[in-house]
Coordinates of C-alpha atoms in Angstrom, one line a residue:
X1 CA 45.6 149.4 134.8
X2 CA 44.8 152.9 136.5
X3 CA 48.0 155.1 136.9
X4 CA 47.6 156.7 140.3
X5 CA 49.1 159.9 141.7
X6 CA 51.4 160.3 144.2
X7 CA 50.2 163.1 145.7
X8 CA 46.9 164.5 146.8
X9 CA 44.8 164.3 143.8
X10 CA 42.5 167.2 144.5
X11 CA 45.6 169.7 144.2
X12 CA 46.1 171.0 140.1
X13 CA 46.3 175.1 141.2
X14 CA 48.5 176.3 138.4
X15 CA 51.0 178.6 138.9
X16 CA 53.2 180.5 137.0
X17 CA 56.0 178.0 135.3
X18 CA 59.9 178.2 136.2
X19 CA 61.0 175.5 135.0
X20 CA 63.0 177.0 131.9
X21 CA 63.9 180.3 130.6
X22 CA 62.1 181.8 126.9
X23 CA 63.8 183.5 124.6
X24 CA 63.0 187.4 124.0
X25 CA 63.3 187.6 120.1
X26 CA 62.8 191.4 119.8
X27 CA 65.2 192.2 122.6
X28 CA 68.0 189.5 121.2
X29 CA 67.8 191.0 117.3
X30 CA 68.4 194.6 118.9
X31 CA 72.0 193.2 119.4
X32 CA 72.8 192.1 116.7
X33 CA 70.8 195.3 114.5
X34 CA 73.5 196.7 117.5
X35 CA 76.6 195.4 116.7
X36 CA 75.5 195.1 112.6
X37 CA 74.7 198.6 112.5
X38 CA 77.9 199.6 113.8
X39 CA 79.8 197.9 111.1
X40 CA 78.2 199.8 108.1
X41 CA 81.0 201.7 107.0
X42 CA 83.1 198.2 106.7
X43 CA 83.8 196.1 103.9
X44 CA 80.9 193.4 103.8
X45 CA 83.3 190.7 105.1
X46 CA 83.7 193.0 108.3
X47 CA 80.5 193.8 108.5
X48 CA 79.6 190.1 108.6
X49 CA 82.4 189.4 110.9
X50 CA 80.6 192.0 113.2
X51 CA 77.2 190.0 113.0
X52 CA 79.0 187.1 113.7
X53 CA 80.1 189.0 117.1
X54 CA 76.7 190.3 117.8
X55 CA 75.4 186.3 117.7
X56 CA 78.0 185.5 120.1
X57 CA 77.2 188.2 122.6
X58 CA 73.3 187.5 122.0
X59 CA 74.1 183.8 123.0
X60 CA 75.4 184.9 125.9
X61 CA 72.9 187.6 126.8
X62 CA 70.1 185.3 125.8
X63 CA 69.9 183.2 129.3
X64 CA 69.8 186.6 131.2
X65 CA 67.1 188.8 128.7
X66 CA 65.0 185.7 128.9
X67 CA 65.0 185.2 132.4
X68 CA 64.1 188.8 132.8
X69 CA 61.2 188.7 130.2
X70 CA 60.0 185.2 131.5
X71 CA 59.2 185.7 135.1
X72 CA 58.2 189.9 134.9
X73 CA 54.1 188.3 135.0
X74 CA 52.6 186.4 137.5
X75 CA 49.2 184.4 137.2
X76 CA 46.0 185.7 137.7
X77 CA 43.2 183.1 137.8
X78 CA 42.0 184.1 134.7
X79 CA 42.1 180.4 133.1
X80 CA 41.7 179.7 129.5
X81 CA 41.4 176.2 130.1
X82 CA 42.9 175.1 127.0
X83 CA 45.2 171.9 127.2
X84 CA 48.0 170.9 125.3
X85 CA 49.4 167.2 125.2
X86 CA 52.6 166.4 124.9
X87 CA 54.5 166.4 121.3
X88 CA 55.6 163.4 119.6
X89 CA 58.4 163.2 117.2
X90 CA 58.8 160.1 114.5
X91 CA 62.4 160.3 114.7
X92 CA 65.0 162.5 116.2
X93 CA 66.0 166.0 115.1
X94 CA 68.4 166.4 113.2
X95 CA 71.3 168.3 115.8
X96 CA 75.0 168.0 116.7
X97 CA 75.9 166.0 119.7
X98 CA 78.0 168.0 121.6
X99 CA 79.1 164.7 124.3
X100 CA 77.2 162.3 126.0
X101 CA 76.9 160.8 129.4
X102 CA 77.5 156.8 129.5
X103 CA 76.6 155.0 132.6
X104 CA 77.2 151.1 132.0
X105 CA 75.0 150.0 134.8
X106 CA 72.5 152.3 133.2
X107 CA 69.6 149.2 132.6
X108 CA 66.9 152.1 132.5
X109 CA 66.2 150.9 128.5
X110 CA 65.9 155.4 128.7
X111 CA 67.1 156.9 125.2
X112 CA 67.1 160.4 126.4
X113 CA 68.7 163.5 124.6
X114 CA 68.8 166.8 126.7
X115 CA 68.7 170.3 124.9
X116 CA 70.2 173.1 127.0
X117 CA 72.6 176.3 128.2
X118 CA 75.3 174.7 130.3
X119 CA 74.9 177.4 132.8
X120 CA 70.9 177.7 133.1
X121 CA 69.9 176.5 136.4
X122 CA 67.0 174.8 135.4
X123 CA 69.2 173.0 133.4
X124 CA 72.0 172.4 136.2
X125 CA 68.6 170.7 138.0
X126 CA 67.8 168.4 135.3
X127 CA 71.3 167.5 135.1
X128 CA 72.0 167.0 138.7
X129 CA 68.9 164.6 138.9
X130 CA 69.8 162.2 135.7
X131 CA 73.3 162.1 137.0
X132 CA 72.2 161.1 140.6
X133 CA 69.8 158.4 139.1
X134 CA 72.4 157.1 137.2
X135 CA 71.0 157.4 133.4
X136 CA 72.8 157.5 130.0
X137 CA 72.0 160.6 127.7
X138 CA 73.2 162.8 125.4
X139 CA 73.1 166.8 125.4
X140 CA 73.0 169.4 122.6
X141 CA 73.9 173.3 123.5
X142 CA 71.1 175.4 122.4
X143 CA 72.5 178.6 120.1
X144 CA 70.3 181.1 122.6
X145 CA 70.3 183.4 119.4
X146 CA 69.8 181.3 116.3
X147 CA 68.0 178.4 118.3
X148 CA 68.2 176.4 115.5
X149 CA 68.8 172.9 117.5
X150 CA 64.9 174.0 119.1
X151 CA 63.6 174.9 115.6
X152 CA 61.1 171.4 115.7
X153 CA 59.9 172.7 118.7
X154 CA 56.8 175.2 119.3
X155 CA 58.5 175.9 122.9
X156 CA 61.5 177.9 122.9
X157 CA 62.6 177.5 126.5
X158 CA 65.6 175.1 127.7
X159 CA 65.9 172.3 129.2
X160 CA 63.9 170.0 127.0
X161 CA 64.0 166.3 127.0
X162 CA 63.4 164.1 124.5
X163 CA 62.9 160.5 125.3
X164 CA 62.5 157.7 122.9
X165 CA 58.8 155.8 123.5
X166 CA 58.0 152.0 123.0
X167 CA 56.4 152.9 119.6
X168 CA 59.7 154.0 118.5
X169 CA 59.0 157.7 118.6
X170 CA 60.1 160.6 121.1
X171 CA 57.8 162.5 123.3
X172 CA 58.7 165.9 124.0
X173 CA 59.7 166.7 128.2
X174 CA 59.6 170.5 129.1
X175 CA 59.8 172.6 131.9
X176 CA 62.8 171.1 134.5
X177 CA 60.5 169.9 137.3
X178 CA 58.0 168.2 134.5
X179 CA 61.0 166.5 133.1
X180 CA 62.0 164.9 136.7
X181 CA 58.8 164.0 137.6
X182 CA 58.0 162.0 134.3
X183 CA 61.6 160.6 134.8
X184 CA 61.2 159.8 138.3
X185 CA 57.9 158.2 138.1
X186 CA 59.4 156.0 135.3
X187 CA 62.2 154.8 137.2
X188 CA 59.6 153.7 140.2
X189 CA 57.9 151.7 137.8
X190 CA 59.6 150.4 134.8
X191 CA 57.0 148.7 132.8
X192 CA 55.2 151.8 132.7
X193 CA 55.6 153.9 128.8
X194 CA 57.6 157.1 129.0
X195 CA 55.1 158.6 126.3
X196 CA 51.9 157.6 128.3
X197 CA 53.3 158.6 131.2
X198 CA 54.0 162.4 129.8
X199 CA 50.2 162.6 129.0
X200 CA 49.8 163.3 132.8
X201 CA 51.7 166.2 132.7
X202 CA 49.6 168.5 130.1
X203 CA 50.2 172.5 130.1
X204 CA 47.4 174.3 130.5
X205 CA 47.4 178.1 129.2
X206 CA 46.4 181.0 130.9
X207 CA 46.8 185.2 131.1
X208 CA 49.3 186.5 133.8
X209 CA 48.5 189.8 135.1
X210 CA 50.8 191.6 132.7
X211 CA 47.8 190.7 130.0
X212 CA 49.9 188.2 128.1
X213 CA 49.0 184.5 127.5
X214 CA 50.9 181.8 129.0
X215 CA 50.9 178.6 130.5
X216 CA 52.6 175.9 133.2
X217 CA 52.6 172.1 133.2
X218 CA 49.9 170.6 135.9
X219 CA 50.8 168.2 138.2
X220 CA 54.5 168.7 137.6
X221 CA 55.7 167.8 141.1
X222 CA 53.7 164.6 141.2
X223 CA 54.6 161.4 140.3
X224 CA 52.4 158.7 138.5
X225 CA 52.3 155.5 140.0
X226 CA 50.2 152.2 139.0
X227 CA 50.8 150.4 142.4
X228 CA 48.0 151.6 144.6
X229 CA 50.4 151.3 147.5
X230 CA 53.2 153.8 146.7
X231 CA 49.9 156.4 145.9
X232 CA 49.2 157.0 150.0
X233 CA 49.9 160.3 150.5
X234 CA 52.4 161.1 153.7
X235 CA 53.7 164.2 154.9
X236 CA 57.4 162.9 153.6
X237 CA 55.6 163.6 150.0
X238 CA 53.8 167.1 151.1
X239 CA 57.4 168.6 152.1
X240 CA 59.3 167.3 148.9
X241 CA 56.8 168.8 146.9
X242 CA 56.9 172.3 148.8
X243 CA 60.4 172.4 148.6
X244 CA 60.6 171.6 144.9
X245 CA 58.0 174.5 144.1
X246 CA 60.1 177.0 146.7
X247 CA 63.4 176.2 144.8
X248 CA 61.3 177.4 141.1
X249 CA 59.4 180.1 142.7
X250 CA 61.8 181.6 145.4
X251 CA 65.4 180.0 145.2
X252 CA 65.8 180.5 141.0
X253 CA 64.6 184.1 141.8
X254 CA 68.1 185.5 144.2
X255 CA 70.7 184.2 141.7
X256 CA 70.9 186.5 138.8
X257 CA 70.9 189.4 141.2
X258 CA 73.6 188.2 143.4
X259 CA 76.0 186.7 140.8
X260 CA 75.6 190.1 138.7
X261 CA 75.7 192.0 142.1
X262 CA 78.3 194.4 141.0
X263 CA 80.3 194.9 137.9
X264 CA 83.8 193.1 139.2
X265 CA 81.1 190.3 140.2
X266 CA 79.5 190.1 136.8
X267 CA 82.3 190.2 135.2
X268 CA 83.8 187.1 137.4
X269 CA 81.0 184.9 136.7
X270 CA 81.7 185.7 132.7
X271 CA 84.8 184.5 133.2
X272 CA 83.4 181.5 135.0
X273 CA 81.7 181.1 131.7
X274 CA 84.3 181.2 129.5
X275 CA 86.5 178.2 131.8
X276 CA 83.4 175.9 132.3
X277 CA 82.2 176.7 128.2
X278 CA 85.9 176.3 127.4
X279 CA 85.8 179.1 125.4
X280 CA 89.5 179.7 124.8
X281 CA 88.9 176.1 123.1
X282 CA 86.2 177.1 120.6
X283 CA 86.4 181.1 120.0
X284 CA 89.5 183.5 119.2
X285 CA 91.0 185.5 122.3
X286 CA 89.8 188.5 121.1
X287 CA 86.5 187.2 120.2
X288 CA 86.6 185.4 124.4
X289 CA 87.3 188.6 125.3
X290 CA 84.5 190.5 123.6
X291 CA 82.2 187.6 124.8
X292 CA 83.1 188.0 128.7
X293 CA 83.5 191.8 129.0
X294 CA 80.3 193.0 126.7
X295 CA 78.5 190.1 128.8
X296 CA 79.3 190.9 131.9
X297 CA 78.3 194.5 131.3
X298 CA 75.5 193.6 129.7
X299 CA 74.0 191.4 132.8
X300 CA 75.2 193.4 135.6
X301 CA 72.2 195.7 134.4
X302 CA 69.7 193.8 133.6
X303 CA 70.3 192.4 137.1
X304 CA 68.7 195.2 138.5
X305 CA 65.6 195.3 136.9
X306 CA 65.5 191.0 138.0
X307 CA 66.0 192.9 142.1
X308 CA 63.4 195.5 141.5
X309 CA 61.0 192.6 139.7
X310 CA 61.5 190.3 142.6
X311 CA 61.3 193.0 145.2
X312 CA 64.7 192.2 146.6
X313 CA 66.5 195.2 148.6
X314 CA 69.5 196.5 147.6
X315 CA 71.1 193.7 150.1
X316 CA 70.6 191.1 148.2
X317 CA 73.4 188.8 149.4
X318 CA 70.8 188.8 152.9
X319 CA 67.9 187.1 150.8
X320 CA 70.1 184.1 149.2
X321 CA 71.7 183.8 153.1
X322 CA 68.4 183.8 154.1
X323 CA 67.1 181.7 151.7
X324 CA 70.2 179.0 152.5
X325 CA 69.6 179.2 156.5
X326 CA 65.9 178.5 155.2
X327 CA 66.8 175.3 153.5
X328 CA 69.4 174.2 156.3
X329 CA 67.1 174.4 159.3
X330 CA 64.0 172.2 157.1
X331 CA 67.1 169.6 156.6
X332 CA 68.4 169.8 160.2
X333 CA 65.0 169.3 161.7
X334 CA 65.2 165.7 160.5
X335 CA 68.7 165.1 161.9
X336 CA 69.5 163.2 158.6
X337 CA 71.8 164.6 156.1
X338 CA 69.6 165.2 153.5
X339 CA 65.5 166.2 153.5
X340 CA 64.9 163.2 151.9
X341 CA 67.1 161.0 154.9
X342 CA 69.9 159.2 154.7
X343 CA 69.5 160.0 150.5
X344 CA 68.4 163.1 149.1
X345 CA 65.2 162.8 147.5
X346 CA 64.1 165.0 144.6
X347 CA 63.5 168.4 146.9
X348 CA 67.3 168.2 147.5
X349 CA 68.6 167.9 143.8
X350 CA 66.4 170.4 142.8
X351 CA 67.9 172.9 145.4
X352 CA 71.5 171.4 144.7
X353 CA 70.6 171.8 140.8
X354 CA 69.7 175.6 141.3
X355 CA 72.8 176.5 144.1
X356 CA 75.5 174.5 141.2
X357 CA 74.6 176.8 138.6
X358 CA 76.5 179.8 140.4
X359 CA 79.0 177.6 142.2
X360 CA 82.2 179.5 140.7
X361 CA 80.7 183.0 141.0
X362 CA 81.8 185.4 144.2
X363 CA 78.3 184.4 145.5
X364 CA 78.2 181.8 146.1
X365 CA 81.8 181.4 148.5
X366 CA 80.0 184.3 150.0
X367 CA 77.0 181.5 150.6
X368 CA 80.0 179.0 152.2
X369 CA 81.6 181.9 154.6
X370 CA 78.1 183.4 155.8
X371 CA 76.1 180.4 156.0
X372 CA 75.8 176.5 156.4
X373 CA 75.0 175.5 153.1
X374 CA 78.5 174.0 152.6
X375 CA 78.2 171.0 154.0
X376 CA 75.6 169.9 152.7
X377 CA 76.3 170.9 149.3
X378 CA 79.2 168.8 148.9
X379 CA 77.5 165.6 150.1
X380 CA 75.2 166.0 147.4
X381 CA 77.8 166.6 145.0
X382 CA 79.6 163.6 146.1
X383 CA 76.2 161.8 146.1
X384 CA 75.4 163.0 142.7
X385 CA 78.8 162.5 140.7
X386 CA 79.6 159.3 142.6
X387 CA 76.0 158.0 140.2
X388 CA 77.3 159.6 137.1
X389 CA 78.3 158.2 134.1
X390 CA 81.4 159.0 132.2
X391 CA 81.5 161.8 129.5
X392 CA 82.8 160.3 126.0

């Protein structure tokens, strides 16, 4: 049977991905050749000790060096036109559980294993859309340094999903809005294969204007339908998609700069790390303490070069308040509490998903006082954790 699009067919214009941060090898081993380097007069012990720091930090600093590296290019039309399917798996990788999400009245029949950084909010969108729908899965937290959870993979960008096939094996789900569009199309359509349906979805590679080779996922804000009747193509469909791309090419852009505004503000957000990662739990005070302060320091500079990469001016608390009035009037112009009515629809997670990853920083209240994102936010967060399973 055909497998239609929802969507206007004739649209496949690739842009530039952001839909999960790569990790910047050469930038991430000059912290720990850092911190190493530093400990050569030391016994070996403490000079291992001192690596074992410098991995820490590099975790943490991953996530922001990344982010920088991964969006300083945009496209160009210079295609290569070379297509990649999606990767298949015989069994699972062989990774530590960290917890899992159970939802009893889960009947998706969905085994589904997320790899992420709690804090990414590419992530925070995948998240926020499988605990809306309701699905059971399990998550691993990526070592940002080491990466050795994503070693099977020839990506190493976060979130990636991998989701258990009828054949038994697991197809590989990357880039966040790829992910929720194979997912959501699924859920429409049940008798429909997760792995066939990922075949729609294939990256196609191409040279940014920076002269480097890279590539985006086509057709990741469409969904893939076999009924004919859910293909029509309505304007409800048009805005959801131009809402989902504004919240990876605009929205994803204003937080790094705004939660890392200032050094008291960096520092903050660190420590909003450390109480959402419990780090008190799983690292030594002093060891917390390196990780928050050296952090902090760490990304309130590289947030600078993310403002003067993204054009921002030095105001950049005006562009996420503008940005959030932006989003407010599109939903108010419907006179329903959400853009997608009466429930959100996948435009408003992936806006929610992108807002919750800086919901603790100093930018975000500044979002609640100066602008009317609150009230919406909340009834999606009381929409989305109402859905959710339990965490065992």
């Amino acid at each position: 049977m055909a497998t239609f699009r929802l969507g206007i067919v004739g649209h496949s214009a690739v842009r530039f991905s952001a839909g999960g941060f790569r990790l910047n090898r050469p930038q991430q081993s000059n912290v720990i050749r850092l911190m190493t380097t530093s400990a050569g007069k030391q016994t070996s012990g403490g000079t291992l000790r001192l690596a074992l720091k410098g991995m820490a930090v590099g975790a943490l600093l991953g996530t922001g060096w990344s982010g920088y590296n991964y969006f300083r290019g945009e496209p160009t039309d210079h295609m290569l036109h070379e297509k990649t399917e999606p990767t298949y798996l015989d069994r699972l990788p062989d990774v530590r559980i960290m917890r899992k999400v159970v939802n009893p009245k889960d009947d998706s029949g969905l085994e589904l294993v997320l790899f992420q950084f709690q804090t990414c909010p590419f992530c925070c969108k995948v998240r926020s859309f499988l605990d809306y729908s309701g699905l059971s899965y399990s998550v691993v937290e990526v070592d940002a340094v080491l990466r050795q959870d994503i070693k099977w993979s020839s990506t190493k960008k976060v979130p990636i999903v991998l989701a258990k096939t009828r054949s038994g094996k697991y197809v590989q789900l990357m880039d966040s809005s790829m992910i929720v569009s194979v997912l959501a199309s699924y859920l429409k359509d049940k008798s429909q294969d997760i792995g066939e349906l990922a075949k729609y979805y294939p990256s196609i590679s191409f040279v940014n204007e920076s002269g480097r080779k890279t590539s985006d996922i086509m057709n990741k804000y469409f969904l893939m339908l076999q009924d004919s009747k859910q293909h029509k193509a309505n304007d409800a469909q048009d805005e959801e998609r131009k809402w989902r791309s504004w919240a990876d090419d605009h929205l994803v852009h204003l937080i790094s700069p705004n939660v890392y505004r200032t050094k008291d503000e960096a520092l903050e957000t660190f420590e909003w790390f450390s109480d959402v990662g419990e780090w008190d739990v799983h690292f030594p005070k002093w060891e917390r303490d390196m990780m928050v302060y050296v952090g902090a320091m760490a990304m309130w500079a590289i947030s600078k070069r993310l403002k003067k990469r993204h054009q921002l001016s030095d105001d950049v608390r005006s562009h996420i308040y503008d940005a959030c009035d932006k989003w407010i009037a599109a939903v108010e112009k419907h006179k329903t509490p959400f853009l997608g009515g009466k429930v959100p629809n996948l435009a408003d997670l992936a806006v929610f998903g992108v807002l919750n990853s800086m919901e603790g920083c100093q930018a975000f209240k500044d979002c609640l006082e100066n602008t009317k994102i609150g009230g919406w936010f909340y009834a999606m967060r009381k929409e989305v954790m109402s859905n959710r399973g339990h965490v065992a």
